CSV table of C-alpha atoms in Angstrom, one decimal:
chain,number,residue,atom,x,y,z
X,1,UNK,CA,0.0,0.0,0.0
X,2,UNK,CA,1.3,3.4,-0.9
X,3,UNK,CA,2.6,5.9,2.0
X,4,UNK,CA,0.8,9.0,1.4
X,5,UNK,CA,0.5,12.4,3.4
X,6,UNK,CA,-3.7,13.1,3.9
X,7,UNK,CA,-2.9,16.6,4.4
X,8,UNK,CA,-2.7,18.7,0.9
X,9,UNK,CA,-1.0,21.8,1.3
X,10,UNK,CA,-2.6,23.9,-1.6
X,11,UNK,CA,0.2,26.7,-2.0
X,12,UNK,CA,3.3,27.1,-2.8
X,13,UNK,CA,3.9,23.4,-1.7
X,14,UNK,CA,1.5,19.5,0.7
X,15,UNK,CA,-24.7,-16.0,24.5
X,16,UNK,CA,-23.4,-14.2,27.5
X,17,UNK,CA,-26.2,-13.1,30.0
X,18,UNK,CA,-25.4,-10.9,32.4
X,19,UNK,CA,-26.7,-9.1,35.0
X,20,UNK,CA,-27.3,-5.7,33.4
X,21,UNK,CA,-27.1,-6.7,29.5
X,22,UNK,CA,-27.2,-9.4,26.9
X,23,UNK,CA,-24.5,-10.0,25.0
X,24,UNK,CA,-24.7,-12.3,22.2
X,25,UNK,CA,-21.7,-13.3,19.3
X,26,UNK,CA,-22.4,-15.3,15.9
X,27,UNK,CA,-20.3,-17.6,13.8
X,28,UNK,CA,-19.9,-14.3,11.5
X,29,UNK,CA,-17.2,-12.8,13.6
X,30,UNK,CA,-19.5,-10.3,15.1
X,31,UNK,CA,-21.1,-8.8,18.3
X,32,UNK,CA,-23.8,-7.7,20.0
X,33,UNK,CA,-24.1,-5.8,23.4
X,34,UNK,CA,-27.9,-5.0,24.6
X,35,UNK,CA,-28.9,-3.2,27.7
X,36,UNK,CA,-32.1,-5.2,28.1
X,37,UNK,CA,-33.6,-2.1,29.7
X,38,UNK,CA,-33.8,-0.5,26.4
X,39,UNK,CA,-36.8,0.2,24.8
X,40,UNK,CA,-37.0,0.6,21.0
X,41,UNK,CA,-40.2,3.2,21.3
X,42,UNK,CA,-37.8,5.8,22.7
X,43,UNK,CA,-35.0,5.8,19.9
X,44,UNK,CA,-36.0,9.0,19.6
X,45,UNK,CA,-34.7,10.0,23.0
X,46,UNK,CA,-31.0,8.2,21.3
X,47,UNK,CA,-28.1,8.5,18.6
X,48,UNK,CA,-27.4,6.0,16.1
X,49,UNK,CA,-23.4,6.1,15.7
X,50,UNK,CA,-22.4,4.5,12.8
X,51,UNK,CA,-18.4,3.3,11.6
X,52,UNK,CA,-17.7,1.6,8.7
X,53,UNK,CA,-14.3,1.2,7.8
X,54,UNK,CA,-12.7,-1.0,4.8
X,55,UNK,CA,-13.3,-4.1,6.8
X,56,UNK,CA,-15.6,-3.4,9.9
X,57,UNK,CA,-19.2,-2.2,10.4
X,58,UNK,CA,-20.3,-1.0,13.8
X,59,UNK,CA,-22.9,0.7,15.7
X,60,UNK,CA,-24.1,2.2,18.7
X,61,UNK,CA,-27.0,3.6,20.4
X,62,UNK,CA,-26.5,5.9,22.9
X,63,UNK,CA,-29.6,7.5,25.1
X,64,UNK,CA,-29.0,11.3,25.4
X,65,UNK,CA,-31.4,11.8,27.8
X,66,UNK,CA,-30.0,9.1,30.2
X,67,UNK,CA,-26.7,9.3,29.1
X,68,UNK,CA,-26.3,5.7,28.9
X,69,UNK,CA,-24.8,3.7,25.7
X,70,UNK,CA,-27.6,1.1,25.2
X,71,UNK,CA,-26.5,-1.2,22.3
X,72,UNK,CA,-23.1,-1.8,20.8
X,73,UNK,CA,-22.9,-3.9,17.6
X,74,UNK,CA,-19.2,-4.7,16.2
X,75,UNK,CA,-18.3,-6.9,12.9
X,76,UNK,CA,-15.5,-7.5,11.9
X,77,UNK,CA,-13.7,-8.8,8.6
X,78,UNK,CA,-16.8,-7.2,6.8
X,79,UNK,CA,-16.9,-5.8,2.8
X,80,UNK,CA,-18.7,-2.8,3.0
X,81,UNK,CA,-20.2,-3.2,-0.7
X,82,UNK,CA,-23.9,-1.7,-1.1
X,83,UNK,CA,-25.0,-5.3,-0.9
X,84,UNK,CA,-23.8,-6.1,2.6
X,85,UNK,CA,-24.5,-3.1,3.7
X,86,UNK,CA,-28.4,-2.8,2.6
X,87,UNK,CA,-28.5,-6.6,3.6
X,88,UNK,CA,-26.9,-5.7,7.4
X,89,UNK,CA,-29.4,-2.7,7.7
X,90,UNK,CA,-32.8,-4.7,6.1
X,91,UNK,CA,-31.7,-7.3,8.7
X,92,UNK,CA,-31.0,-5.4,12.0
X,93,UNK,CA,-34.5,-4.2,13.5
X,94,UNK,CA,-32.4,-1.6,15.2
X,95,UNK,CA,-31.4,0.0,12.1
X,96,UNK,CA,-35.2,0.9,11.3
X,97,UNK,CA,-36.0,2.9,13.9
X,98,UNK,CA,-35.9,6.5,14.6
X,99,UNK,CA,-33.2,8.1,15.9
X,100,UNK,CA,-32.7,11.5,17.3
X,101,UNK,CA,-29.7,11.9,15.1
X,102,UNK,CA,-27.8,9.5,13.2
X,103,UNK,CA,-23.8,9.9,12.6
X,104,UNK,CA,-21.7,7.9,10.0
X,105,UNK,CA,-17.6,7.7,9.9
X,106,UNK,CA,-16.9,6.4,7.0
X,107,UNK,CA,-13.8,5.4,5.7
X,108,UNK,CA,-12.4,7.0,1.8
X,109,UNK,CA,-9.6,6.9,0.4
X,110,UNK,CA,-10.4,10.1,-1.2
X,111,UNK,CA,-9.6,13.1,1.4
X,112,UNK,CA,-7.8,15.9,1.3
X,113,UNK,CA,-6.7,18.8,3.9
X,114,UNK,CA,-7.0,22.3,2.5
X,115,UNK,CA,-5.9,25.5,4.6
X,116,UNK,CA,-8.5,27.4,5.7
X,117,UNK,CA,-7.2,30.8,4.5
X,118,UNK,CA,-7.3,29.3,1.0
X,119,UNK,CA,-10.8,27.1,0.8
X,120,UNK,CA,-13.4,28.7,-1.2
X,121,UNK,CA,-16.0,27.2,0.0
X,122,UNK,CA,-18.9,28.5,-2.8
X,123,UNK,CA,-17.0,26.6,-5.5
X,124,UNK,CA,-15.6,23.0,-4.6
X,125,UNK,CA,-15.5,22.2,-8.4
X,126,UNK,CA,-11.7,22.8,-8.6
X,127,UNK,CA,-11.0,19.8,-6.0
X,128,UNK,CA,-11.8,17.1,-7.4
X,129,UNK,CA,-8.5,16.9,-9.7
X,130,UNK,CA,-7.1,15.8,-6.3
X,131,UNK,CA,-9.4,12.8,-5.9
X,132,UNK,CA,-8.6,9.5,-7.8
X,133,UNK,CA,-11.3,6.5,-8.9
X,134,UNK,CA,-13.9,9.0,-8.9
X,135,UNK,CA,-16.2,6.5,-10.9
X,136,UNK,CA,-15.7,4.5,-7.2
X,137,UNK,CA,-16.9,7.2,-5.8
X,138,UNK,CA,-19.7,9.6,-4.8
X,139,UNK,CA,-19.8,13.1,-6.9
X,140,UNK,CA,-21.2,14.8,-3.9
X,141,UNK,CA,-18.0,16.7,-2.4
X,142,UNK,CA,-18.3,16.9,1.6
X,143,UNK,CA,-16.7,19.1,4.0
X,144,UNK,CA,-16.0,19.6,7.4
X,145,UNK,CA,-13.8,21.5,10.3
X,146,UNK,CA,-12.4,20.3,13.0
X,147,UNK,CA,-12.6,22.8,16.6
X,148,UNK,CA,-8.3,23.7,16.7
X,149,UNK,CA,-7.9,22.8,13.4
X,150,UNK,CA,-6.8,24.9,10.9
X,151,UNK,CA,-7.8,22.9,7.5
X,152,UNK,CA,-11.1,22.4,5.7
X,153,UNK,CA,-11.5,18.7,4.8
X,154,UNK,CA,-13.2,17.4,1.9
X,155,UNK,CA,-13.8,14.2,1.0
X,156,UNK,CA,-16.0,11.7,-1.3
X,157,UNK,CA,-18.0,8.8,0.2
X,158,UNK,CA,-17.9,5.4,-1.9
X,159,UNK,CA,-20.6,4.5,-4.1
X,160,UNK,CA,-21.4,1.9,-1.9
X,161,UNK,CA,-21.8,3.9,1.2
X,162,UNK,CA,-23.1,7.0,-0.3
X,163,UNK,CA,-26.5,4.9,-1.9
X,164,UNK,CA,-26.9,3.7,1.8
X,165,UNK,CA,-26.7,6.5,3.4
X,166,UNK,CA,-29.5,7.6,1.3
X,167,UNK,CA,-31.7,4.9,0.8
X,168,UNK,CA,-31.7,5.1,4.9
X,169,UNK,CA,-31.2,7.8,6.7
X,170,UNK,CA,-30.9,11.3,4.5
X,171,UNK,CA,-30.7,13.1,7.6
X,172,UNK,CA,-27.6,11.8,8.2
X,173,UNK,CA,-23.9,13.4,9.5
X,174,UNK,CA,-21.4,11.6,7.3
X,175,UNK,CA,-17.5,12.3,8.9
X,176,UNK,CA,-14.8,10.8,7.1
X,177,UNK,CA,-13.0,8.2,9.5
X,178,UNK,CA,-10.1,10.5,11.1
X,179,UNK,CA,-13.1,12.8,12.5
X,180,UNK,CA,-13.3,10.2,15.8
X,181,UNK,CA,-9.8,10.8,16.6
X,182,UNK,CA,-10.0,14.1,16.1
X,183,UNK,CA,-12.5,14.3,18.6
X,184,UNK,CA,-10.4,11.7,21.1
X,185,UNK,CA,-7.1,13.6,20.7
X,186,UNK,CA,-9.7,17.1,21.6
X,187,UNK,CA,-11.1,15.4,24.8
X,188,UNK,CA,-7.9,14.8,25.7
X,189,UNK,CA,-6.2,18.2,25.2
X,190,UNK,CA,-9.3,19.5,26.9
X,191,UNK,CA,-8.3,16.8,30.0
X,192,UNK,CA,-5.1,17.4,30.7
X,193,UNK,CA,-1.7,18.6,29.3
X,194,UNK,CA,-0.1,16.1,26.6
X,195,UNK,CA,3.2,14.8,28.1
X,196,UNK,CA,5.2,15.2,24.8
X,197,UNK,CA,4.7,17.7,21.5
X,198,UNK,CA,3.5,14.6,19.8
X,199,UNK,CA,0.8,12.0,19.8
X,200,UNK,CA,0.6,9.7,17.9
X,201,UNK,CA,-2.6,7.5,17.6
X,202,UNK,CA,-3.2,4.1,16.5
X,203,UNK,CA,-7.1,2.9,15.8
X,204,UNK,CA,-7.1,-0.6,15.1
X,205,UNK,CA,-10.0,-3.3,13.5
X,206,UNK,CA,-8.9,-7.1,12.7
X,207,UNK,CA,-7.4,-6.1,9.2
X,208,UNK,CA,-6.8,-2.4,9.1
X,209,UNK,CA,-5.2,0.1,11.2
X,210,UNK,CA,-6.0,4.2,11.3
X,211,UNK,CA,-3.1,5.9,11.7
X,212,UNK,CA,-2.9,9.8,13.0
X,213,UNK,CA,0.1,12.2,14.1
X,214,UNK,CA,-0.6,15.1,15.9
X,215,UNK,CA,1.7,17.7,16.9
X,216,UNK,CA,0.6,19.9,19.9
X,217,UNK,CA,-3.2,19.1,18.7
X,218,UNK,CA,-2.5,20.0,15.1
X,219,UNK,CA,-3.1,17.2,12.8
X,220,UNK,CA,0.3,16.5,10.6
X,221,UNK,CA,-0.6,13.3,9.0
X,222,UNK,CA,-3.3,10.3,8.9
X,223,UNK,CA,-3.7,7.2,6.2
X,224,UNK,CA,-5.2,3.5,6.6
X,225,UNK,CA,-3.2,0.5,6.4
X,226,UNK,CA,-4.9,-2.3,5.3
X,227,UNK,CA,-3.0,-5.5,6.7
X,228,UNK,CA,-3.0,-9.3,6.5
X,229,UNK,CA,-0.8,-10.3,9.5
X,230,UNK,CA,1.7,-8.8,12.1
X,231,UNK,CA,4.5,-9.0,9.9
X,232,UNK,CA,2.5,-6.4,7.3
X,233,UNK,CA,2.0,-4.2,10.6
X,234,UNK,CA,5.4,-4.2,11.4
X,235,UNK,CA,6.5,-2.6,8.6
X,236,UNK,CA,3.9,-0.2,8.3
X,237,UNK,CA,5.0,1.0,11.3
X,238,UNK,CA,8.7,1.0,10.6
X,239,UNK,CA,8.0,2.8,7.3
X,240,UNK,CA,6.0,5.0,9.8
X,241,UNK,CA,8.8,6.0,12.4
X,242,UNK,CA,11.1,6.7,9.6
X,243,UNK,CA,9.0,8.4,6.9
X,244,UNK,CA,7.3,10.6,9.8
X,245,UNK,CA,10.5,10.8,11.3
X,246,UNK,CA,9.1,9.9,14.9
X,247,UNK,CA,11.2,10.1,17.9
X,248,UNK,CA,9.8,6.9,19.5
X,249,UNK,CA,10.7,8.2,23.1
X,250,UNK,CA,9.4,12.0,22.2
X,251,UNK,CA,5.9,11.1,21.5
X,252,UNK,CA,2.4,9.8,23.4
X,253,UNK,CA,1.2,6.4,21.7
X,254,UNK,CA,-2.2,5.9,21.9
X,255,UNK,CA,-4.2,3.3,20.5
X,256,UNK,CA,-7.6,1.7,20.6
X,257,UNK,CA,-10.0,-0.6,19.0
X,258,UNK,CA,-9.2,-4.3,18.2
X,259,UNK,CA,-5.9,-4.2,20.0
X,260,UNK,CA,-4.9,-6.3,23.6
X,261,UNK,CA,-2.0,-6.0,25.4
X,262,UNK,CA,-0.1,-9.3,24.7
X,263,UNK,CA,-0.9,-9.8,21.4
X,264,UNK,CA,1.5,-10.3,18.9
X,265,UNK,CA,0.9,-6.0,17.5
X,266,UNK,CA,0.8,-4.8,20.8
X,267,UNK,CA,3.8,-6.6,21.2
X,268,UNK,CA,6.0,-4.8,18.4
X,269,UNK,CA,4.3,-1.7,19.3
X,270,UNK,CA,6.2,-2.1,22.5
X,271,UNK,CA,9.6,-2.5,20.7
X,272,UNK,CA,9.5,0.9,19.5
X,273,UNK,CA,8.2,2.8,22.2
X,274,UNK,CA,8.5,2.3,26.4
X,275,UNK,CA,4.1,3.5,26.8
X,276,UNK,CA,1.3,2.9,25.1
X,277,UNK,CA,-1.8,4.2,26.1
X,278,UNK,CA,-5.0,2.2,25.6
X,279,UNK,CA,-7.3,4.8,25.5
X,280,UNK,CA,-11.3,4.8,27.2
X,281,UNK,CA,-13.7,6.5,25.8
X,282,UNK,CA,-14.2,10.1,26.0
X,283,UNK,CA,-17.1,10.3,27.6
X,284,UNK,CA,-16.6,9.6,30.8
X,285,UNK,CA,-20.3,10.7,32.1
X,286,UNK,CA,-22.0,8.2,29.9
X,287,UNK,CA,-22.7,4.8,31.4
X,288,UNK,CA,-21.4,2.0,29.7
X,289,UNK,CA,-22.1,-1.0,32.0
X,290,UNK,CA,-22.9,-3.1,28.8
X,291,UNK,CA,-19.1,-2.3,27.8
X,292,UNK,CA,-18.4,-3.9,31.4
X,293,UNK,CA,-16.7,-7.5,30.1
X,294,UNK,CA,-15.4,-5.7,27.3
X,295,UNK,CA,-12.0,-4.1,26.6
X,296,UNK,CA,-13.1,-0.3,27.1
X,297,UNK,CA,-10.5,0.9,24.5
X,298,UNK,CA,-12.4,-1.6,21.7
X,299,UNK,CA,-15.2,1.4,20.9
X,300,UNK,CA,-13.3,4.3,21.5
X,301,UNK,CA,-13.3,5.4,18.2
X,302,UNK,CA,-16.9,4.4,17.7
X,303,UNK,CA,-17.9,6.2,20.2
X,304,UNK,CA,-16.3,9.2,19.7
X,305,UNK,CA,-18.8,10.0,16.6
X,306,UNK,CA,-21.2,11.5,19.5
X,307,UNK,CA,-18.5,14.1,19.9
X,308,UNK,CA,-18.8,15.1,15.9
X,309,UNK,CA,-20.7,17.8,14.8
């Protein structure tokens, strides 16, 4: 997979049961968390969170009024083509209800960064020469800023996503897939201090990994890796450290989603540098007992999307 920068400088340059839920998994690779106090009727009280990424889809509903995350569904090893996808959402009775908002991360390969103090934002026309496969792709151009950033980004949905998103929910906020970390690495900031200039944050499903640098809250770079095996991760990483040119001890690693300490990538992260941080998520004043046998960090990213606006 190529190494490319994400940022385009436009100038003169770049069956469990449990006591309070219900979790069930399937011979599909996938999961389902229910708080069995939840009542469908009130969806409207809830938000739909939606991530679909080049081999996952999940979801979660989180009850605004009770500030309580109420169902978590996670599947993994998953082609998001517009069959699966209308089949997943025909399927789920979840998916048909009404929501008080719905929010989509999506992943594209066709994003770009462009400075604020150069977007024009009445005429988006001029962009596109930047996208590639565009007959992969939706036409429709959207944008979106980030809260300390300093870029507009645009991006293109897939074909296959972008027909979804319309078929079912037209209402929808569609973020492009770095839009979650963004809003982790803010909540964070926000929190406390960063230890070093750098962060550097690792989002992780069973094929794929999301990686994003930051530099004192400033996004510098992001990409997705698709992977087959540790060995591919490994050198994505090492191709990382030296292309980015990351001081390994200089910089705060945080990572979440299908990652556990032990395994064979949390392993090699731990070559390179002496912490990694499996990160919560954000929202610390939403109840998440159904996450309780779960590794916390697994959603993070997921969850995050009720942080975008």
């Amino acid at each position: 997979m190529r190494l490319a920068l994400s940022i385009l400088q436009i100038c003169d340059a770049v069956v469990i049961e449990k006591r309070i839920n219900f979790a069930r998994m399937n011979n599909k690779n996938s999961i389902l968390l229910e708080d069995p106090a939840f009542d469908p009727v009130l969806a409207l009280n809830c938000n739909l969170l939606l991530k679909i990424t080049a081999d996952s889809f999940s979801y979660a509903i989180v009850n605004t009024l009770e500030d309580k995350i109420q169902v978590v569904y996670d599947c993994q090893d998953y082609e998001p083509t517009a069959q699966n996808l209308s089949a997943t959402i025909l399927s789920d009775p979840y998916l048909s209800l009404l929501y008080n908002r719905v929010k989509i991360g999506s992943y594209t390969s066709n994003s770009i960064a462009v400075p604020e103090n150069i977007f024009t934002p009445d005429n988006t026309a001029p962009y596109l020469q930047y996208f590639s496969n565009l007959d992969q792709y939706s036409s429709k151009v959207y944008t979106a800023s980030y809260t300390g950033q300093d870029f507009k980004s645009l991006f293109l949905l897939p074909n296959a996503i972008e027909s979804t998103i319309k078929s079912h929910w037209r209402e929808a906020s569609s973020f492009e897939q770095s839009a979650s970390l963004l809003a982790v690495d803010k909540n964070i900031l926000n929190a406390d201090a960063p230890v070093n200039e750098y962060s550097f944050y690792l989002d992780f499903t069973a094929g794929s990994f999301h990686a994003m640098l930051m530099n004192q809250g400033k996004m510098i770079f992001q990409n997705v890796f698709q992977i087959e095996n540790p060995e591919e991760f490994h050198y994505y990483l090492l191709l990382l450290i030296k292309q980015l040119q990351i001081e390994v001890t200089q910089v705060n690693v945080i990572a979440t989603g299908i990652l556990n300490e032990g395994d064979e990538q949390h392993s090699i992260l731990l070559k390179y540098f002496p912490v990694i941080t499996l990160e919560s998520p954000a929202e610390t004043n939403i109840t998440d007992s159904i996450l309780e046998d779960m590794p916390p960090h697994y959603y993070t990213s997921l969850l995050a999307l009720n942080l975008c606006e």
